[in-house]
Amino acid sequence: MKNMNIIESPSEMQSVCRVLRQKGNTIGFVPTMGFLHEGHLSLVRRAISDSDVVVVSIFVNPTQFGPDEDLNRYPKDFERDLSLLKSEGVDLVFHPKASDMYPKNYATFVYVERITDRLCGSKRPGHFRGVATVVSKLFNIVGPCRSYFGQKDYQQTVMVKKMVKDLHMDVEVVVCPTVREPDGLAISSRNSYLLPEERSAATVLIKALRAGEAAILGFNGKSEASSTTVTSVMRSVLDSEPMAEVEYVEAADPDTLDQLKEIQSSTSKSTTLLALAVRIGKTRLIDNLLVKI
Ligand code: AMP
């Protein structure tokens, strides 16, 4: 097994990556908040197959958590994360301290307009500003050729692509498919919060999305394909689960994230984003599907 270096200091990480690039290596980068699972590892494997050197960051970014969110109880198992990454063949792990990423008097933030004010953005004020800021900082530290993100956090992928384009960042954003449990639940570090009955109830998210997908595909070519009909189908599946409290359920344009009126109106692109956020007990879960007509 090859050597894997763990670096905490942002400036050391920056100079190590600079030297690697000067030697002609391509760097693939996977930003994570740790407590790694198969979803994260799918990104790591893709990065390894595309790049000479793979860097994974493990950083629970405080600026993307609201005051009432789970920053302090976010699950952690750093030693396990390291052994998983080592067995995948990762070269470098970046594990900075919050006080080095956001020292006293830190003042600079990145904010992507419009795309971030809807879906999760409307429920988690400041969240995407925190994500855009930390991703920019990580890109500046690591200087990757490519960076890998999961479709599971769809709105995040759209925002990061927009930020990269608008700010002329020299990095390719690669979006990888959502990895699911055998029963369809999207794998997430937050699934570890779920009690056994909540874990079974959580399958309602993918059931609702699949019902929405079936509704769209069933409506194909017919005029009654209003997004309200599709979201009502999804909502009624969610409502059938007493433990599920719906935060949002939407059919949206996959590029702008604008809510769609007619599914038909998206057929010029032929793809509709179905997205939802649901609380099961105290745990907030999100999921989405892209439905191609
Ligand atoms: P997180 O540690 O939750 O911030 O996630 C780090 C990266 O892993 C993000 O790009 C996520 O979208 C991605 N990710 C999380 N869960 C999954 C999953 N089930 N399938 C694919 N990618 C995922």
CSV table of C-alpha atoms and ligand atoms in Angstrom, one decimal:
chain,number,residue,atom,x,y,z
A,1,MET,CA,0.0,0.0,0.0
A,2,LYS,CA,1.4,3.4,-0.9
A,3,ASN,CA,2.2,6.1,1.6
A,4,MET,CA,-0.6,8.6,2.4
A,5,ASN,CA,0.4,12.0,3.9
A,6,ILE,CA,-1.9,13.9,6.3
A,7,ILE,CA,-1.5,17.6,6.3
A,8,GLU,CA,-3.2,20.1,8.6
A,9,SER,CA,-1.6,23.3,7.7
A,10,PRO,CA,-3.2,25.2,4.7
A,11,SER,CA,0.1,26.8,3.7
A,12,GLU,CA,2.0,23.5,3.8
A,13,MET,CA,-0.8,21.8,1.8
A,14,GLN,CA,-0.6,24.7,-0.7
A,15,SER,CA,3.2,24.3,-1.2
A,16,VAL,CA,3.1,20.5,-1.4
A,17,CYS,CA,0.4,20.7,-4.1
A,18,ARG,CA,2.4,23.5,-5.9
A,19,VAL,CA,5.4,21.2,-6.1
A,20,LEU,CA,3.3,18.3,-7.3
A,21,ARG,CA,1.9,20.4,-10.1
A,22,GLN,CA,5.3,21.8,-11.1
A,23,LYS,CA,6.5,18.2,-11.5
A,24,GLY,CA,3.7,17.7,-14.0
A,25,ASN,CA,1.2,15.8,-11.9
A,26,THR,CA,-2.6,16.3,-12.4
A,27,ILE,CA,-4.4,16.7,-9.1
A,28,GLY,CA,-7.9,15.2,-8.5
A,29,PHE,CA,-9.6,16.6,-5.4
A,30,VAL,CA,-12.5,15.4,-3.3
A,31,PRO,CA,-13.8,17.7,-0.6
A,32,THR,CA,-15.7,16.0,2.2
A,33,MET,CA,-16.8,16.6,5.8
A,34,GLY,CA,-15.6,13.1,6.8
A,35,PHE,CA,-17.4,10.1,8.3
A,36,LEU,CA,-16.8,8.6,5.0
A,37,HIS,CA,-19.1,6.1,3.2
A,38,GLU,CA,-19.5,4.5,-0.2
A,39,GLY,CA,-20.8,7.8,-1.7
A,40,HIS,CA,-17.6,9.5,-0.8
A,41,LEU,CA,-15.5,6.5,-1.9
A,42,SER,CA,-17.2,6.5,-5.3
A,43,LEU,CA,-15.8,10.1,-5.8
A,44,VAL,CA,-12.4,9.0,-4.6
A,45,ARG,CA,-12.3,6.0,-7.0
A,46,ARG,CA,-13.3,8.2,-9.9
A,47,ALA,CA,-10.6,10.8,-8.9
A,48,ILE,CA,-8.0,8.0,-8.7
A,49,SER,CA,-8.9,6.7,-12.2
A,50,ASP,CA,-8.6,10.3,-13.7
A,51,SER,CA,-5.6,11.8,-11.9
A,52,ASP,CA,-1.9,11.3,-11.0
A,53,VAL,CA,-2.4,12.5,-7.4
A,54,VAL,CA,-5.6,12.4,-5.3
A,55,VAL,CA,-6.2,14.8,-2.5
A,56,VAL,CA,-9.2,14.3,-0.1
A,57,SER,CA,-10.1,17.0,2.4
A,58,ILE,CA,-11.9,16.2,5.6
A,59,PHE,CA,-13.2,19.4,7.2
A,60,VAL,CA,-16.5,20.0,8.9
A,61,ASN,CA,-16.9,23.6,7.7
A,62,PRO,CA,-18.5,25.7,10.4
A,63,THR,CA,-19.6,28.5,8.1
A,64,GLN,CA,-22.1,26.3,6.2
A,65,PHE,CA,-24.0,25.3,9.4
A,66,GLY,CA,-26.8,27.5,10.8
A,67,PRO,CA,-27.0,28.3,14.5
A,68,ASP,CA,-29.6,25.6,15.1
A,69,GLU,CA,-28.0,23.0,12.9
A,70,ASP,CA,-25.8,19.9,13.7
A,71,LEU,CA,-22.3,21.3,13.6
A,72,ASN,CA,-21.4,20.1,17.1
A,73,ARG,CA,-22.9,16.7,16.8
A,74,TYR,CA,-21.8,16.1,13.1
A,75,PRO,CA,-20.5,12.4,13.1
A,76,LYS,CA,-16.8,11.9,13.1
A,77,ASP,CA,-14.4,8.9,12.9
A,78,PHE,CA,-11.1,10.3,11.6
A,79,GLU,CA,-9.1,7.1,12.1
A,80,ARG,CA,-11.6,5.0,10.2
A,81,ASP,CA,-11.7,7.7,7.4
A,82,LEU,CA,-7.9,7.5,7.2
A,83,SER,CA,-7.8,3.7,6.9
A,84,LEU,CA,-10.6,3.8,4.2
A,85,LEU,CA,-8.7,6.4,2.2
A,86,LYS,CA,-5.4,4.6,2.6
A,87,SER,CA,-6.8,1.4,1.3
A,88,GLU,CA,-8.3,3.2,-1.7
A,89,GLY,CA,-4.8,4.6,-2.6
A,90,VAL,CA,-5.3,8.3,-1.8
A,91,ASP,CA,-2.1,10.3,-1.7
A,92,LEU,CA,-2.9,13.3,0.5
A,93,VAL,CA,-5.4,14.0,3.1
A,94,PHE,CA,-6.0,17.7,4.1
A,95,HIS,CA,-7.4,18.0,7.6
A,96,PRO,CA,-7.3,21.6,8.6
A,97,LYS,CA,-8.3,23.2,11.9
A,98,ALA,CA,-11.3,25.6,11.8
A,99,SER,CA,-9.0,28.2,13.4
A,100,ASP,CA,-6.6,28.0,10.5
A,101,MET,CA,-9.3,28.2,7.9
A,102,TYR,CA,-11.1,31.0,9.6
A,103,PRO,CA,-8.7,32.8,11.8
A,104,LYS,CA,-9.8,35.7,14.0
A,105,ASN,CA,-11.0,38.7,11.9
A,106,TYR,CA,-11.6,36.4,8.9
A,107,ALA,CA,-13.7,38.6,6.5
A,108,THR,CA,-14.0,37.1,3.0
A,109,PHE,CA,-17.0,35.2,1.7
A,110,VAL,CA,-18.2,34.0,-1.7
A,111,TYR,CA,-21.9,34.3,-2.5
A,112,VAL,CA,-23.5,32.8,-5.7
A,113,GLU,CA,-26.8,34.7,-6.4
A,114,ARG,CA,-30.2,33.2,-7.4
A,115,ILE,CA,-29.3,29.5,-7.6
A,116,THR,CA,-28.7,29.5,-3.9
A,117,ASP,CA,-31.9,31.3,-2.8
A,118,ARG,CA,-34.3,28.3,-3.5
A,119,LEU,CA,-34.7,24.6,-2.6
A,120,CYS,CA,-32.3,24.0,0.4
A,121,GLY,CA,-31.1,27.6,0.2
A,122,SER,CA,-34.5,29.0,1.2
A,123,LYS,CA,-34.5,26.6,4.3
A,124,ARG,CA,-30.8,27.0,5.3
A,125,PRO,CA,-29.9,30.7,5.1
A,126,GLY,CA,-26.2,31.2,4.7
A,127,HIS,CA,-25.5,27.5,4.0
A,128,PHE,CA,-24.5,27.9,0.4
A,129,ARG,CA,-22.4,31.0,1.1
A,130,GLY,CA,-20.5,28.8,3.6
A,131,VAL,CA,-20.1,26.1,1.0
A,132,ALA,CA,-19.0,28.4,-1.8
A,133,THR,CA,-16.5,30.1,0.5
A,134,VAL,CA,-14.9,26.9,1.7
A,135,VAL,CA,-14.8,25.3,-1.7
A,136,SER,CA,-13.1,28.4,-3.1
A,137,LYS,CA,-10.6,28.3,-0.3
A,138,LEU,CA,-9.9,24.6,-0.8
A,139,PHE,CA,-9.5,25.1,-4.5
A,140,ASN,CA,-7.0,27.9,-3.8
A,141,ILE,CA,-5.1,25.7,-1.4
A,142,VAL,CA,-5.1,22.5,-3.4
A,143,GLY,CA,-5.1,23.8,-7.0
A,144,PRO,CA,-6.8,20.8,-8.5
A,145,CYS,CA,-7.3,20.0,-12.2
A,146,ARG,CA,-10.6,18.3,-11.4
A,147,SER,CA,-12.8,18.3,-8.3
A,148,TYR,CA,-15.5,15.7,-7.6
A,149,PHE,CA,-18.9,16.2,-6.2
A,150,GLY,CA,-22.0,14.0,-5.7
A,151,GLN,CA,-25.3,14.4,-7.4
A,152,LYS,CA,-26.8,13.7,-4.0
A,153,ASP,CA,-26.2,17.4,-3.2
A,154,TYR,CA,-27.5,18.6,-6.6
A,155,GLN,CA,-28.0,22.2,-5.8
A,156,GLN,CA,-24.4,22.3,-4.5
A,157,THR,CA,-23.1,21.0,-7.8
A,158,VAL,CA,-25.0,23.6,-9.8
A,159,MET,CA,-23.7,26.3,-7.5
A,160,VAL,CA,-20.1,25.1,-7.6
A,161,LYS,CA,-20.2,24.9,-11.4
A,162,LYS,CA,-21.6,28.5,-11.6
A,163,MET,CA,-19.0,29.8,-9.2
A,164,VAL,CA,-16.1,28.2,-11.2
A,165,LYS,CA,-17.5,29.7,-14.4
A,166,ASP,CA,-18.2,33.2,-13.0
A,167,LEU,CA,-14.8,33.4,-11.1
A,168,HIS,CA,-12.8,31.9,-14.0
A,169,MET,CA,-11.5,29.1,-11.7
A,170,ASP,CA,-9.2,26.7,-13.5
A,171,VAL,CA,-10.8,23.5,-12.3
A,172,GLU,CA,-13.1,21.0,-13.9
A,173,VAL,CA,-16.1,20.1,-11.8
A,174,VAL,CA,-17.0,16.4,-12.2
A,175,VAL,CA,-20.5,15.3,-10.9
A,176,CYS,CA,-20.8,11.6,-9.9
A,177,PRO,CA,-24.0,9.6,-9.5
A,178,THR,CA,-25.7,9.2,-6.1
A,179,VAL,CA,-24.8,6.0,-4.3
A,180,ARG,CA,-27.7,4.3,-2.6
A,181,GLU,CA,-28.4,1.6,-0.1
A,182,PRO,CA,-30.0,-1.5,-1.5
A,183,ASP,CA,-33.4,-0.2,-0.5
A,184,GLY,CA,-32.8,3.1,-2.4
A,185,LEU,CA,-32.0,5.4,0.5
A,186,ALA,CA,-29.3,7.8,-0.6
A,187,ILE,CA,-26.2,7.1,1.5
A,188,SER,CA,-25.4,10.0,3.8
A,189,SER,CA,-23.3,10.6,6.9
A,190,ARG,CA,-26.5,11.9,8.5
A,191,ASN,CA,-28.2,8.5,8.1
A,192,SER,CA,-26.2,7.5,11.2
A,193,TYR,CA,-28.6,9.7,13.2
A,194,LEU,CA,-31.6,7.6,12.3
A,195,LEU,CA,-33.1,5.3,14.8
A,196,PRO,CA,-34.2,1.9,13.4
A,197,GLU,CA,-37.8,2.9,12.7
A,198,GLU,CA,-36.7,6.2,11.3
A,199,ARG,CA,-34.2,4.3,9.0
A,200,SER,CA,-37.1,2.3,7.5
A,201,ALA,CA,-39.3,5.4,7.3
A,202,ALA,CA,-36.5,7.2,5.4
A,203,THR,CA,-37.1,5.0,2.3
A,204,VAL,CA,-40.1,7.2,1.7
A,205,LEU,CA,-37.8,9.8,0.0
A,206,ILE,CA,-36.8,7.5,-2.9
A,207,LYS,CA,-40.3,6.1,-3.1
A,208,ALA,CA,-41.7,9.6,-3.6
A,209,LEU,CA,-39.0,10.5,-6.2
A,210,ARG,CA,-39.7,7.3,-8.1
A,211,ALA,CA,-43.5,8.0,-8.0
A,212,GLY,CA,-42.7,11.5,-9.4
A,213,GLU,CA,-40.5,10.0,-12.1
A,214,ALA,CA,-43.3,7.5,-13.0
A,215,ALA,CA,-45.8,10.4,-13.2
A,216,ILE,CA,-43.6,12.4,-15.5
A,217,LEU,CA,-42.8,9.4,-17.8
A,218,GLY,CA,-46.5,8.5,-17.8
A,219,PHE,CA,-47.5,12.0,-18.8
A,220,ASN,CA,-44.9,12.1,-21.6
A,221,GLY,CA,-46.4,14.0,-24.5
A,222,LYS,CA,-49.7,14.8,-22.8
A,223,SER,CA,-50.8,18.2,-21.8
A,224,GLU,CA,-51.7,17.4,-18.2
A,225,ALA,CA,-48.0,17.2,-17.2
A,226,SER,CA,-48.2,20.1,-14.8
A,227,SER,CA,-45.5,20.2,-12.2
A,228,THR,CA,-48.2,20.6,-9.5
A,229,THR,CA,-49.6,17.2,-10.5
A,230,VAL,CA,-46.2,15.6,-10.3
A,231,THR,CA,-45.3,17.3,-7.0
A,232,SER,CA,-48.7,16.3,-5.6
A,233,VAL,CA,-48.0,12.6,-6.5
A,234,MET,CA,-44.7,12.9,-4.6
A,235,ARG,CA,-46.2,14.7,-1.7
A,236,SER,CA,-49.0,12.1,-1.2
A,237,VAL,CA,-46.3,9.3,-1.0
A,238,LEU,CA,-44.5,11.4,1.6
A,239,ASP,CA,-47.7,12.1,3.5
A,240,SER,CA,-48.3,8.4,3.7
A,241,GLU,CA,-45.3,8.1,6.1
A,242,PRO,CA,-46.3,9.5,9.5
A,243,MET,CA,-42.6,10.1,10.5
A,244,ALA,CA,-41.9,12.3,7.5
A,245,GLU,CA,-42.2,16.0,7.7
A,246,VAL,CA,-41.8,17.6,4.3
A,247,GLU,CA,-39.6,20.7,4.0
A,248,TYR,CA,-39.9,21.0,0.2
A,249,VAL,CA,-40.8,18.9,-2.8
A,250,GLU,CA,-40.2,20.4,-6.2
A,251,ALA,CA,-40.0,19.9,-9.9
A,252,ALA,CA,-37.3,22.3,-11.2
A,253,ASP,CA,-35.2,23.2,-14.2
A,254,PRO,CA,-32.0,21.3,-13.7
A,255,ASP,CA,-29.8,24.3,-14.7
A,256,THR,CA,-31.5,27.4,-13.2
A,257,LEU,CA,-33.3,25.4,-10.4
A,258,ASP,CA,-36.3,27.6,-11.2
A,259,GLN,CA,-39.6,25.8,-10.2
A,260,LEU,CA,-41.3,24.4,-13.3
A,261,LYS,CA,-44.9,25.1,-14.1
A,262,GLU,CA,-45.3,22.6,-16.9
A,263,ILE,CA,-43.1,19.6,-17.1
A,264,GLN,CA,-43.6,20.0,-20.9
A,265,SER,CA,-41.9,23.4,-20.7
A,266,SER,CA,-38.7,21.6,-19.7
A,267,THR,CA,-38.8,19.2,-22.6
A,268,SER,CA,-36.7,21.6,-24.7
A,269,LYS,CA,-34.0,20.3,-22.4
A,270,SER,CA,-35.9,17.0,-21.8
A,271,THR,CA,-34.7,16.7,-18.2
A,272,THR,CA,-36.5,17.7,-15.0
A,273,LEU,CA,-35.0,17.8,-11.6
A,274,LEU,CA,-37.2,16.3,-8.8
A,275,ALA,CA,-35.8,17.4,-5.5
A,276,LEU,CA,-37.0,17.1,-1.9
A,277,ALA,CA,-36.0,17.7,1.7
A,278,VAL,CA,-37.7,15.8,4.5
A,279,ARG,CA,-37.3,15.6,8.2
A,280,ILE,CA,-37.5,12.1,9.7
A,281,GLY,CA,-37.5,12.7,13.4
A,282,LYS,CA,-34.8,15.3,14.0
A,283,THR,CA,-32.8,14.3,10.9
A,284,ARG,CA,-33.0,16.4,7.8
A,285,LEU,CA,-32.6,14.3,4.6
A,286,ILE,CA,-32.4,15.4,1.0
A,287,ASP,CA,-32.5,13.5,-2.3
A,288,ASN,CA,-33.2,14.1,-6.0
A,289,LEU,CA,-33.6,12.5,-9.3
A,290,LEU,CA,-33.0,13.8,-12.8
A,291,VAL,CA,-35.8,12.6,-15.0
A,292,LYS,CA,-35.2,12.4,-18.7
A,293,ILE,CA,-38.2,12.3,-21.0
B,1,AMP,P1,-20.2,15.6,2.6
B,1,AMP,O1,-19.1,14.9,3.3
B,1,AMP,O2,-21.6,15.2,3.0
B,1,AMP,O3,-20.0,17.1,2.5
B,1,AMP,O4,-20.0,15.1,1.1
B,1,AMP,C1,-18.9,15.2,0.3
B,1,AMP,C2,-19.1,14.9,-1.1
B,1,AMP,O5,-19.6,13.6,-1.2
B,1,AMP,C3,-20.2,15.8,-1.7
B,1,AMP,O6,-19.8,16.2,-3.0
B,1,AMP,C4,-21.4,15.0,-1.7
B,1,AMP,O7,-22.3,15.3,-2.7
B,1,AMP,C5,-20.8,13.6,-2.0
B,1,AMP,N1,-21.7,12.6,-1.5
B,1,AMP,C6,-22.3,12.5,-0.3
B,1,AMP,N2,-23.2,11.4,-0.3
B,1,AMP,C7,-23.1,10.8,-1.5
B,1,AMP,C8,-23.8,9.7,-2.2
B,1,AMP,N3,-24.6,9.0,-1.5
B,1,AMP,N4,-23.5,9.4,-3.4
B,1,AMP,C9,-22.6,10.2,-4.1
B,1,AMP,N5,-21.9,11.3,-3.6
B,1,AMP,C10,-22.2,11.6,-2.3
